Short mmCIF file of N, CA and C and ligand atoms in Angstrom, two decimals:
data_model
loop_
_atom_site.label_atom_id
_atom_site.label_comp_id
_atom_site.label_asym_id
_atom_site.label_seq_id
_atom_site.Cartn_x
_atom_site.Cartn_y
_atom_site.Cartn_z
N LEU U 1 -170.79 156.39 -40.69
CA LEU U 1 -170.28 157.49 -41.52
C LEU U 1 -169.01 157.00 -42.25
N LYS U 2 -169.01 157.21 -43.55
CA LYS U 2 -167.87 156.79 -44.35
C LYS U 2 -166.71 157.77 -44.10
N ALA U 3 -165.56 157.19 -43.80
CA ALA U 3 -164.40 158.04 -43.59
C ALA U 3 -164.00 158.66 -44.92
N SER U 4 -163.62 159.90 -44.92
CA SER U 4 -163.19 160.49 -46.18
C SER U 4 -161.86 161.21 -45.99
N LYS U 5 -161.11 161.14 -47.03
CA LYS U 5 -159.80 161.79 -47.01
C LYS U 5 -159.78 162.76 -48.17
N ILE U 6 -159.55 164.01 -47.89
CA ILE U 6 -159.60 165.03 -48.93
C ILE U 6 -158.22 165.59 -49.16
N THR U 7 -157.82 165.57 -50.41
CA THR U 7 -156.53 166.18 -50.77
C THR U 7 -156.73 167.04 -52.01
N GLY U 8 -155.83 167.97 -52.22
CA GLY U 8 -155.93 168.86 -53.37
C GLY U 8 -155.10 168.33 -54.53
N GLN U 9 -155.57 168.61 -55.73
CA GLN U 9 -154.84 168.24 -56.94
C GLN U 9 -154.13 169.48 -57.49
N LEU U 10 -153.10 169.21 -58.28
CA LEU U 10 -152.35 170.33 -58.84
C LEU U 10 -152.98 170.76 -60.17
N GLN U 11 -154.13 171.42 -60.04
CA GLN U 11 -154.79 171.92 -61.24
C GLN U 11 -155.61 173.15 -60.90
N LEU U 12 -155.65 174.08 -61.84
CA LEU U 12 -156.38 175.34 -61.62
C LEU U 12 -157.72 175.27 -62.34
N HIS U 13 -158.78 175.56 -61.60
CA HIS U 13 -160.12 175.56 -62.22
C HIS U 13 -160.51 176.98 -62.62
N ASP U 14 -160.84 177.79 -61.65
CA ASP U 14 -161.29 179.16 -61.94
C ASP U 14 -160.26 180.16 -61.46
N GLY U 15 -160.31 181.34 -62.07
CA GLY U 15 -159.48 182.43 -61.59
C GLY U 15 -158.04 182.34 -62.04
N SER U 16 -157.25 183.20 -61.46
CA SER U 16 -155.84 183.31 -61.84
C SER U 16 -154.96 183.01 -60.64
N ILE U 17 -153.68 182.87 -60.93
CA ILE U 17 -152.68 182.74 -59.88
C ILE U 17 -151.85 184.02 -59.89
N GLY U 18 -151.70 184.64 -58.74
CA GLY U 18 -150.91 185.86 -58.65
C GLY U 18 -149.56 185.58 -58.02
N LEU U 19 -148.52 186.06 -58.69
CA LEU U 19 -147.17 185.97 -58.13
C LEU U 19 -146.81 187.36 -57.62
N VAL U 20 -146.39 187.46 -56.37
CA VAL U 20 -145.98 188.74 -55.80
C VAL U 20 -144.51 188.62 -55.44
N ALA U 21 -143.67 189.35 -56.18
CA ALA U 21 -142.23 189.18 -56.02
C ALA U 21 -141.55 190.45 -55.54
N GLY U 22 -140.56 190.27 -54.68
CA GLY U 22 -139.76 191.39 -54.20
C GLY U 22 -138.53 191.58 -55.09
N ARG U 23 -138.27 192.85 -55.47
CA ARG U 23 -137.11 193.13 -56.33
C ARG U 23 -135.79 193.03 -55.58
N PHE U 24 -135.82 193.22 -54.27
CA PHE U 24 -134.61 193.14 -53.46
C PHE U 24 -133.99 191.75 -53.64
N ASN U 25 -132.69 191.70 -53.90
CA ASN U 25 -132.01 190.42 -54.24
C ASN U 25 -132.63 189.79 -55.48
N GLU U 26 -132.81 190.65 -56.50
CA GLU U 26 -133.51 190.23 -57.71
C GLU U 26 -132.81 189.07 -58.44
N LEU U 27 -131.50 188.97 -58.27
CA LEU U 27 -130.76 187.84 -58.86
C LEU U 27 -131.43 186.53 -58.43
N VAL U 28 -131.83 186.48 -57.17
CA VAL U 28 -132.49 185.29 -56.61
C VAL U 28 -133.98 185.28 -56.93
N THR U 29 -134.65 186.40 -56.71
CA THR U 29 -136.13 186.37 -56.84
C THR U 29 -136.58 186.16 -58.28
N ALA U 30 -135.76 186.60 -59.25
CA ALA U 30 -136.10 186.35 -60.66
C ALA U 30 -136.11 184.84 -60.92
N LYS U 31 -135.21 184.12 -60.26
CA LYS U 31 -135.16 182.66 -60.43
C LYS U 31 -136.36 182.00 -59.73
N LEU U 32 -136.78 182.57 -58.61
CA LEU U 32 -137.97 182.04 -57.92
C LEU U 32 -139.21 182.24 -58.79
N VAL U 33 -139.28 183.42 -59.43
CA VAL U 33 -140.43 183.71 -60.30
C VAL U 33 -140.44 182.76 -61.50
N SER U 34 -139.27 182.56 -62.12
CA SER U 34 -139.20 181.62 -63.26
C SER U 34 -139.61 180.22 -62.82
N GLY U 35 -139.11 179.79 -61.67
CA GLY U 35 -139.44 178.47 -61.16
C GLY U 35 -140.94 178.33 -60.92
N ALA U 36 -141.53 179.38 -60.36
CA ALA U 36 -142.98 179.36 -60.08
C ALA U 36 -143.76 179.29 -61.39
N ARG U 37 -143.38 180.13 -62.36
CA ARG U 37 -144.07 180.13 -63.67
C ARG U 37 -143.97 178.76 -64.34
N GLU U 38 -142.77 178.21 -64.35
CA GLU U 38 -142.57 176.90 -64.99
C GLU U 38 -143.41 175.83 -64.33
N ALA U 39 -143.47 175.85 -63.00
CA ALA U 39 -144.27 174.85 -62.28
C ALA U 39 -145.74 174.98 -62.64
N LEU U 40 -146.22 176.22 -62.68
CA LEU U 40 -147.65 176.45 -63.00
C LEU U 40 -147.96 175.95 -64.41
N ILE U 41 -147.08 176.29 -65.35
CA ILE U 41 -147.31 175.90 -66.75
C ILE U 41 -147.25 174.38 -66.88
N ARG U 42 -146.28 173.78 -66.17
CA ARG U 42 -146.17 172.32 -66.18
C ARG U 42 -147.45 171.66 -65.68
N HIS U 43 -148.16 172.32 -64.79
CA HIS U 43 -149.41 171.75 -64.27
C HIS U 43 -150.63 172.28 -65.01
N GLY U 44 -150.39 172.76 -66.21
CA GLY U 44 -151.51 173.07 -67.10
C GLY U 44 -152.12 174.45 -66.97
N VAL U 45 -151.48 175.33 -66.22
CA VAL U 45 -152.02 176.69 -66.09
C VAL U 45 -151.64 177.50 -67.32
N ASP U 46 -152.63 178.12 -67.94
CA ASP U 46 -152.38 178.95 -69.11
C ASP U 46 -151.66 180.24 -68.66
N GLU U 47 -150.68 180.65 -69.47
CA GLU U 47 -149.91 181.85 -69.11
C GLU U 47 -150.76 183.09 -68.89
N THR U 48 -151.88 183.16 -69.61
CA THR U 48 -152.77 184.33 -69.45
C THR U 48 -153.42 184.35 -68.06
N ARG U 49 -153.30 183.26 -67.34
CA ARG U 49 -153.88 183.19 -66.00
C ARG U 49 -152.85 183.42 -64.89
N ILE U 50 -151.66 183.87 -65.30
CA ILE U 50 -150.63 184.18 -64.31
C ILE U 50 -150.41 185.69 -64.31
N THR U 51 -150.59 186.31 -63.16
CA THR U 51 -150.33 187.74 -63.01
C THR U 51 -149.12 187.91 -62.11
N GLU U 52 -148.13 188.66 -62.62
CA GLU U 52 -146.87 188.83 -61.89
C GLU U 52 -146.77 190.28 -61.42
N VAL U 53 -146.64 190.48 -60.14
CA VAL U 53 -146.55 191.83 -59.58
C VAL U 53 -145.23 191.95 -58.82
N TRP U 54 -144.48 193.01 -59.11
CA TRP U 54 -143.18 193.23 -58.45
C TRP U 54 -143.29 194.38 -57.46
N VAL U 55 -142.73 194.17 -56.27
CA VAL U 55 -142.70 195.21 -55.24
C VAL U 55 -141.24 195.45 -54.86
N PRO U 56 -140.94 196.57 -54.15
CA PRO U 56 -139.53 196.86 -53.85
C PRO U 56 -138.82 195.74 -53.08
N GLY U 57 -139.45 195.27 -52.00
CA GLY U 57 -138.79 194.23 -51.19
C GLY U 57 -139.81 193.38 -50.48
N ALA U 58 -139.32 192.41 -49.72
CA ALA U 58 -140.20 191.45 -49.04
C ALA U 58 -141.19 192.15 -48.10
N PHE U 59 -140.76 193.28 -47.55
CA PHE U 59 -141.63 194.03 -46.63
C PHE U 59 -142.92 194.47 -47.31
N GLU U 60 -142.85 194.77 -48.61
CA GLU U 60 -144.01 195.27 -49.35
C GLU U 60 -144.90 194.16 -49.92
N ILE U 61 -144.48 192.92 -49.82
CA ILE U 61 -145.27 191.83 -50.42
C ILE U 61 -146.70 191.77 -49.84
N PRO U 62 -146.88 191.88 -48.51
CA PRO U 62 -148.24 191.76 -47.98
C PRO U 62 -149.20 192.82 -48.52
N MET U 63 -148.71 194.06 -48.72
CA MET U 63 -149.58 195.13 -49.21
C MET U 63 -150.10 194.82 -50.61
N ALA U 64 -149.21 194.40 -51.49
CA ALA U 64 -149.65 194.06 -52.85
C ALA U 64 -150.55 192.82 -52.83
N ALA U 65 -150.21 191.87 -51.99
CA ALA U 65 -151.03 190.65 -51.88
C ALA U 65 -152.43 191.00 -51.39
N HIS U 66 -152.49 191.94 -50.45
CA HIS U 66 -153.78 192.37 -49.90
C HIS U 66 -154.66 192.96 -51.02
N ARG U 67 -154.06 193.83 -51.83
CA ARG U 67 -154.84 194.46 -52.91
C ARG U 67 -155.28 193.41 -53.93
N MET U 68 -154.39 192.51 -54.26
CA MET U 68 -154.75 191.46 -55.22
C MET U 68 -155.85 190.56 -54.66
N ALA U 69 -155.73 190.21 -53.39
CA ALA U 69 -156.75 189.36 -52.77
C ALA U 69 -158.12 190.04 -52.82
N SER U 70 -158.12 191.36 -52.64
CA SER U 70 -159.39 192.09 -52.57
C SER U 70 -160.13 192.12 -53.91
N THR U 71 -159.44 191.83 -55.00
CA THR U 71 -160.11 191.84 -56.31
C THR U 71 -161.03 190.64 -56.50
N GLY U 72 -160.76 189.58 -55.77
CA GLY U 72 -161.57 188.37 -55.91
C GLY U 72 -161.28 187.59 -57.18
N ARG U 73 -160.26 187.99 -57.92
CA ARG U 73 -159.97 187.33 -59.20
C ARG U 73 -159.01 186.15 -59.08
N PHE U 74 -158.38 186.06 -57.92
CA PHE U 74 -157.31 185.07 -57.79
C PHE U 74 -157.75 183.83 -57.01
N ALA U 75 -157.31 182.68 -57.50
CA ALA U 75 -157.57 181.42 -56.81
C ALA U 75 -156.53 181.22 -55.71
N ALA U 76 -155.37 181.81 -55.89
CA ALA U 76 -154.29 181.74 -54.90
C ALA U 76 -153.21 182.75 -55.28
N LEU U 77 -152.41 183.10 -54.29
CA LEU U 77 -151.27 183.99 -54.51
C LEU U 77 -150.00 183.29 -54.04
N VAL U 78 -148.89 183.67 -54.64
CA VAL U 78 -147.59 183.10 -54.25
C VAL U 78 -146.66 184.26 -53.89
N ALA U 79 -146.19 184.29 -52.67
CA ALA U 79 -145.25 185.32 -52.23
C ALA U 79 -143.82 184.85 -52.51
N LEU U 80 -143.09 185.67 -53.26
CA LEU U 80 -141.72 185.29 -53.65
C LEU U 80 -140.75 186.40 -53.25
N GLY U 81 -139.83 186.06 -52.38
CA GLY U 81 -138.89 187.06 -51.91
C GLY U 81 -137.60 186.41 -51.45
N CYS U 82 -136.65 187.27 -51.13
CA CYS U 82 -135.36 186.76 -50.66
C CYS U 82 -134.79 187.74 -49.65
N VAL U 83 -134.71 187.29 -48.41
CA VAL U 83 -134.13 188.11 -47.35
C VAL U 83 -132.86 187.42 -46.87
N ILE U 84 -131.76 188.12 -47.01
CA ILE U 84 -130.46 187.56 -46.63
C ILE U 84 -129.98 188.28 -45.38
N ARG U 85 -129.61 187.49 -44.40
CA ARG U 85 -129.21 188.05 -43.11
C ARG U 85 -127.97 188.94 -43.27
N GLY U 86 -128.11 190.17 -42.90
CA GLY U 86 -126.97 191.08 -42.91
C GLY U 86 -126.40 191.14 -41.52
N ALA U 87 -125.75 192.23 -41.21
CA ALA U 87 -125.14 192.37 -39.89
C ALA U 87 -126.15 192.88 -38.87
N THR U 88 -127.28 193.33 -39.34
CA THR U 88 -128.22 194.01 -38.44
C THR U 88 -129.49 193.21 -38.17
N ALA U 89 -130.27 193.72 -37.23
CA ALA U 89 -131.54 193.11 -36.85
C ALA U 89 -132.62 193.38 -37.91
N HIS U 90 -132.30 194.21 -38.89
CA HIS U 90 -133.25 194.53 -39.95
C HIS U 90 -133.82 193.25 -40.56
N PHE U 91 -132.95 192.28 -40.72
CA PHE U 91 -133.33 190.97 -41.28
C PHE U 91 -134.56 190.40 -40.58
N ASP U 92 -134.49 190.35 -39.24
CA ASP U 92 -135.59 189.75 -38.47
C ASP U 92 -136.89 190.52 -38.65
N TYR U 93 -136.78 191.85 -38.69
CA TYR U 93 -137.99 192.67 -38.84
C TYR U 93 -138.61 192.45 -40.22
N VAL U 94 -137.79 192.44 -41.24
CA VAL U 94 -138.31 192.27 -42.60
C VAL U 94 -138.94 190.88 -42.74
N CYS U 95 -138.26 189.86 -42.24
CA CYS U 95 -138.80 188.50 -42.33
C CYS U 95 -140.12 188.38 -41.62
N SER U 96 -140.18 188.84 -40.37
CA SER U 96 -141.41 188.60 -39.62
C SER U 96 -142.54 189.46 -40.16
N ALA U 97 -142.24 190.68 -40.59
CA ALA U 97 -143.30 191.52 -41.16
C ALA U 97 -143.86 190.86 -42.41
N CYS U 98 -143.00 190.32 -43.22
CA CYS U 98 -143.43 189.68 -44.47
C CYS U 98 -144.28 188.45 -44.18
N VAL U 99 -143.77 187.58 -43.33
CA VAL U 99 -144.48 186.31 -43.06
C VAL U 99 -145.80 186.56 -42.33
N GLN U 100 -145.76 187.46 -41.34
CA GLN U 100 -147.00 187.76 -40.61
C GLN U 100 -148.02 188.43 -41.52
N GLY U 101 -147.54 189.35 -42.36
CA GLY U 101 -148.45 190.06 -43.26
C GLY U 101 -149.09 189.13 -44.27
N VAL U 102 -148.31 188.26 -44.82
CA VAL U 102 -148.81 187.29 -45.80
C VAL U 102 -149.84 186.36 -45.14
N THR U 103 -149.56 185.95 -43.91
CA THR U 103 -150.49 185.09 -43.18
C THR U 103 -151.81 185.82 -42.93
N GLN U 104 -151.70 187.09 -42.55
CA GLN U 104 -152.90 187.89 -42.29
C GLN U 104 -153.78 188.02 -43.52
N VAL U 105 -153.15 188.30 -44.65
CA VAL U 105 -153.91 188.44 -45.90
C VAL U 105 -154.62 187.12 -46.20
N SER U 106 -153.89 186.04 -46.07
CA SER U 106 -154.43 184.73 -46.36
C SER U 106 -155.65 184.43 -45.50
N MET U 107 -155.53 184.69 -44.21
CA MET U 107 -156.63 184.38 -43.29
C MET U 107 -157.78 185.36 -43.45
N GLN U 108 -157.48 186.62 -43.69
CA GLN U 108 -158.54 187.62 -43.84
C GLN U 108 -159.43 187.32 -45.04
N PHE U 109 -158.80 186.91 -46.13
CA PHE U 109 -159.56 186.69 -47.35
C PHE U 109 -159.94 185.22 -47.58
N GLY U 110 -159.45 184.34 -46.72
CA GLY U 110 -159.72 182.92 -46.94
C GLY U 110 -159.13 182.46 -48.26
N LEU U 111 -158.00 183.06 -48.60
CA LEU U 111 -157.34 182.81 -49.88
C LEU U 111 -155.96 182.22 -49.63
N PRO U 112 -155.61 181.13 -50.31
CA PRO U 112 -154.25 180.62 -50.11
C PRO U 112 -153.21 181.64 -50.59
N VAL U 113 -152.29 181.96 -49.71
CA VAL U 113 -151.13 182.78 -50.10
C VAL U 113 -149.94 181.96 -49.63
N THR U 114 -149.21 181.38 -50.55
CA THR U 114 -148.15 180.47 -50.15
C THR U 114 -146.82 181.20 -50.08
N LEU U 115 -145.91 180.60 -49.34
CA LEU U 115 -144.68 181.28 -48.95
C LEU U 115 -143.47 180.77 -49.72
N GLY U 116 -143.04 181.57 -50.67
CA GLY U 116 -141.81 181.28 -51.39
C GLY U 116 -140.80 182.38 -51.08
N VAL U 117 -140.70 182.70 -49.82
CA VAL U 117 -139.78 183.75 -49.38
C VAL U 117 -138.59 183.10 -48.70
N LEU U 118 -137.43 183.25 -49.29
CA LEU U 118 -136.21 182.66 -48.72
C LEU U 118 -135.68 183.57 -47.62
N THR U 119 -135.27 182.96 -46.51
CA THR U 119 -134.62 183.71 -45.43
C THR U 119 -133.34 182.95 -45.10
N THR U 120 -132.24 183.44 -45.60
CA THR U 120 -130.99 182.69 -45.47
C THR U 120 -129.88 183.57 -44.88
N ASP U 121 -128.79 182.92 -44.52
CA ASP U 121 -127.63 183.65 -43.99
C ASP U 121 -126.80 184.24 -45.12
N THR U 122 -126.73 183.51 -46.24
CA THR U 122 -125.86 183.94 -47.32
C THR U 122 -126.55 183.89 -48.68
N MET U 123 -125.95 184.60 -49.63
CA MET U 123 -126.44 184.58 -51.01
C MET U 123 -126.32 183.18 -51.60
N ASP U 124 -125.25 182.46 -51.27
CA ASP U 124 -125.07 181.09 -51.78
C ASP U 124 -126.21 180.17 -51.35
N GLN U 125 -126.59 180.28 -50.08
CA GLN U 125 -127.71 179.46 -49.58
C GLN U 125 -129.00 179.81 -50.31
N ALA U 126 -129.16 181.10 -50.62
CA ALA U 126 -130.37 181.52 -51.34
C ALA U 126 -130.36 180.95 -52.76
N LEU U 127 -129.22 181.04 -53.43
CA LEU U 127 -129.13 180.53 -54.81
C LEU U 127 -129.36 179.03 -54.87
N GLU U 128 -128.86 178.32 -53.84
CA GLU U 128 -129.10 176.86 -53.77
C GLU U 128 -130.59 176.53 -53.80
N ARG U 129 -131.40 177.42 -53.18
CA ARG U 129 -132.85 177.20 -53.06
C ARG U 129 -133.65 177.86 -54.18
N ALA U 130 -132.94 178.48 -55.09
CA ALA U 130 -133.61 179.17 -56.20
C ALA U 130 -133.19 178.54 -57.53
N GLY U 131 -133.27 177.23 -57.57
CA GLY U 131 -132.92 176.51 -58.80
C GLY U 131 -131.57 175.83 -58.72
N GLY U 132 -130.93 175.86 -57.55
CA GLY U 132 -129.66 175.17 -57.34
C GLY U 132 -129.89 173.77 -56.80
N LYS U 133 -128.93 173.29 -56.03
CA LYS U 133 -129.01 171.88 -55.60
C LYS U 133 -130.12 171.59 -54.59
N ALA U 134 -130.68 172.64 -54.00
CA ALA U 134 -131.80 172.41 -53.06
C ALA U 134 -133.15 172.66 -53.73
N GLY U 135 -133.17 172.63 -55.06
CA GLY U 135 -134.44 172.81 -55.78
C GLY U 135 -134.80 174.27 -55.97
N ASN U 136 -136.06 174.49 -56.30
CA ASN U 136 -136.53 175.87 -56.48
C ASN U 136 -137.76 176.09 -55.61
N LYS U 137 -137.57 176.89 -54.56
CA LYS U 137 -138.66 177.09 -53.59
C LYS U 137 -139.80 177.89 -54.21
N GLY U 138 -139.53 178.61 -55.29
CA GLY U 138 -140.61 179.31 -55.99
C GLY U 138 -141.55 178.31 -56.65
N ALA U 139 -140.96 177.28 -57.24
CA ALA U 139 -141.75 176.21 -57.86
C ALA U 139 -142.56 175.48 -56.80
N ASP U 140 -141.94 175.20 -55.65
CA ASP U 140 -142.65 174.51 -54.56
C ASP U 140 -143.84 175.34 -54.07
N ALA U 141 -143.61 176.64 -53.91
CA ALA U 141 -144.68 177.50 -53.41
C ALA U 141 -145.81 177.61 -54.43
N ALA U 142 -145.48 177.60 -55.72
CA ALA U 142 -146.50 177.65 -56.77
C ALA U 142 -147.34 176.37 -56.75
N ALA U 143 -146.68 175.24 -56.57
CA ALA U 143 -147.40 173.96 -56.50
C ALA U 143 -148.30 173.94 -55.27
N ALA U 144 -147.80 174.46 -54.15
CA ALA U 144 -148.61 174.51 -52.93
C ALA U 144 -149.84 175.40 -53.13
N ALA U 145 -149.68 176.48 -53.90
CA ALA U 145 -150.80 177.39 -54.17
C ALA U 145 -151.89 176.66 -54.97
N LEU U 146 -151.47 175.94 -56.00
CA LEU U 146 -152.43 175.18 -56.82
C LEU U 146 -153.14 174.14 -55.96
N GLU U 147 -152.36 173.42 -55.15
CA GLU U 147 -152.93 172.38 -54.31
C GLU U 147 -153.94 172.94 -53.33
N MET U 148 -153.61 174.06 -52.69
CA MET U 148 -154.51 174.65 -51.70
C MET U 148 -155.78 175.20 -52.33
N ALA U 149 -155.64 175.84 -53.51
CA ALA U 149 -156.83 176.39 -54.18
C ALA U 149 -157.79 175.25 -54.51
N ASP U 150 -157.26 174.16 -55.00
CA ASP U 150 -158.09 173.00 -55.35
C ASP U 150 -158.67 172.36 -54.08
N LEU U 151 -157.83 172.23 -53.06
CA LEU U 151 -158.26 171.62 -51.80
C LEU U 151 -159.46 172.34 -51.18
N LEU U 152 -159.39 173.67 -51.15
CA LEU U 152 -160.46 174.44 -50.49
C LEU U 152 -161.80 174.20 -51.15
N GLN U 153 -161.78 174.00 -52.48
CA GLN U 153 -163.03 173.74 -53.20
C GLN U 153 -163.60 172.36 -52.88
N ARG U 154 -162.74 171.48 -52.40
CA ARG U 154 -163.19 170.11 -52.13
C ARG U 154 -163.70 169.90 -50.71
N ILE U 155 -163.46 170.87 -49.85
CA ILE U 155 -163.92 170.71 -48.46
C ILE U 155 -165.43 170.95 -48.43
N PRO U 156 -166.17 169.92 -48.08
CA PRO U 156 -167.62 170.01 -48.18
C PRO U 156 -168.21 170.97 -47.15
N GLY U 157 -169.33 171.56 -47.54
CA GLY U 157 -170.06 172.39 -46.59
C GLY U 157 -169.62 173.83 -46.57
N THR U 158 -168.56 174.16 -47.29
CA THR U 158 -168.14 175.56 -47.33
C THR U 158 -168.86 176.24 -48.49
N LEU U 159 -169.14 177.53 -48.32
CA LEU U 159 -169.79 178.28 -49.39
C LEU U 159 -168.82 178.39 -50.55
N SER U 160 -169.36 178.33 -51.76
CA SER U 160 -168.49 178.45 -52.93
C SER U 160 -167.86 179.84 -52.95
N ARG U 161 -166.57 179.88 -53.09
CA ARG U 161 -165.88 181.17 -53.17
C ARG U 161 -165.05 181.20 -54.44
N LYS U 162 -165.70 180.79 -55.50
CA LYS U 162 -164.97 180.78 -56.76
C LYS U 162 -164.55 182.19 -57.14
N PRO U 163 -163.33 182.35 -57.62
CA PRO U 163 -162.92 183.67 -58.05
C PRO U 163 -163.72 184.11 -59.28
N THR U 164 -163.88 185.42 -59.44
CA THR U 164 -164.57 185.93 -60.61
C THR U 164 -163.65 185.76 -61.81
N GLU U 165 -164.23 185.56 -62.97
CA GLU U 165 -163.40 185.32 -64.17
C GLU U 165 -162.65 186.59 -64.59
N ARG U 166 -161.42 186.40 -64.88
CA ARG U 166 -160.50 187.42 -65.40
C ARG U 166 -160.54 188.70 -64.70
N1 LIG I 201 -135.89 193.28 -48.61
C1 LIG I 201 -135.77 192.03 -49.08
O1 LIG I 201 -136.64 191.55 -49.81
N2 LIG I 201 -134.66 191.30 -48.77
C2 LIG I 201 -133.67 191.78 -47.97
O2 LIG I 201 -132.68 191.04 -47.74
C3 LIG I 201 -133.78 193.08 -47.45
N3 LIG I 201 -132.76 193.63 -46.62
O3 LIG I 201 -131.78 192.96 -46.33
O4 LIG I 201 -132.85 194.78 -46.18
C4 LIG I 201 -134.94 193.84 -47.80
N4 LIG I 201 -135.11 195.10 -47.35
C5 LIG I 201 -136.03 196.02 -47.98
C6 LIG I 201 -137.43 195.97 -47.42
O5 LIG I 201 -138.10 194.78 -47.85
C7 LIG I 201 -138.26 197.15 -47.91
O6 LIG I 201 -138.37 197.11 -49.31
C8 LIG I 201 -137.65 198.50 -47.51
O7 LIG I 201 -137.39 198.51 -46.14
C9 LIG I 201 -138.62 199.65 -47.85
O8 LIG I 201 -139.82 199.53 -47.11
#
């Protein structure tokens, strides 16, 4: 048996890419969205194939992602949010609900939903990761979405799950 190594390329074939962004800490999340859009466009994705959905906060990201996943139109989704640790335990609940919810949607639909949700102690740390000296995690998550969508199509023996057009 010939050994094979399968990796995904950064290119979109069918369907659209959905960005799901939380408005909470919008100063940061707007930069994550721009970074994600720029990365997608840089990798040849036509703007008409990017759907941007805004929700109140990171807690609501899984619900919107779930609805988008159910349409079958998306090749992948990108969760973009920013949770900054306050004085309370609210931070931990919002983070875990968001991450667990996003994971559930991804596994339920067999659809890549990548994580561009920042969870930091301070606003400065968040800004560093939203186009500052630590790069743009929105761009990274968008690239991961493209890679995973392409990768899944290359894994042999799986039924074709191409998204429906538009
Ligand atoms: N939502 C965030 O996206 N980031 C936060 O830092 C945050 N904090 O700190 O509370 C936050 N809370 C709102 C939450 O996501 C929901 O929108 C809200 O609880 C309504 O359900």
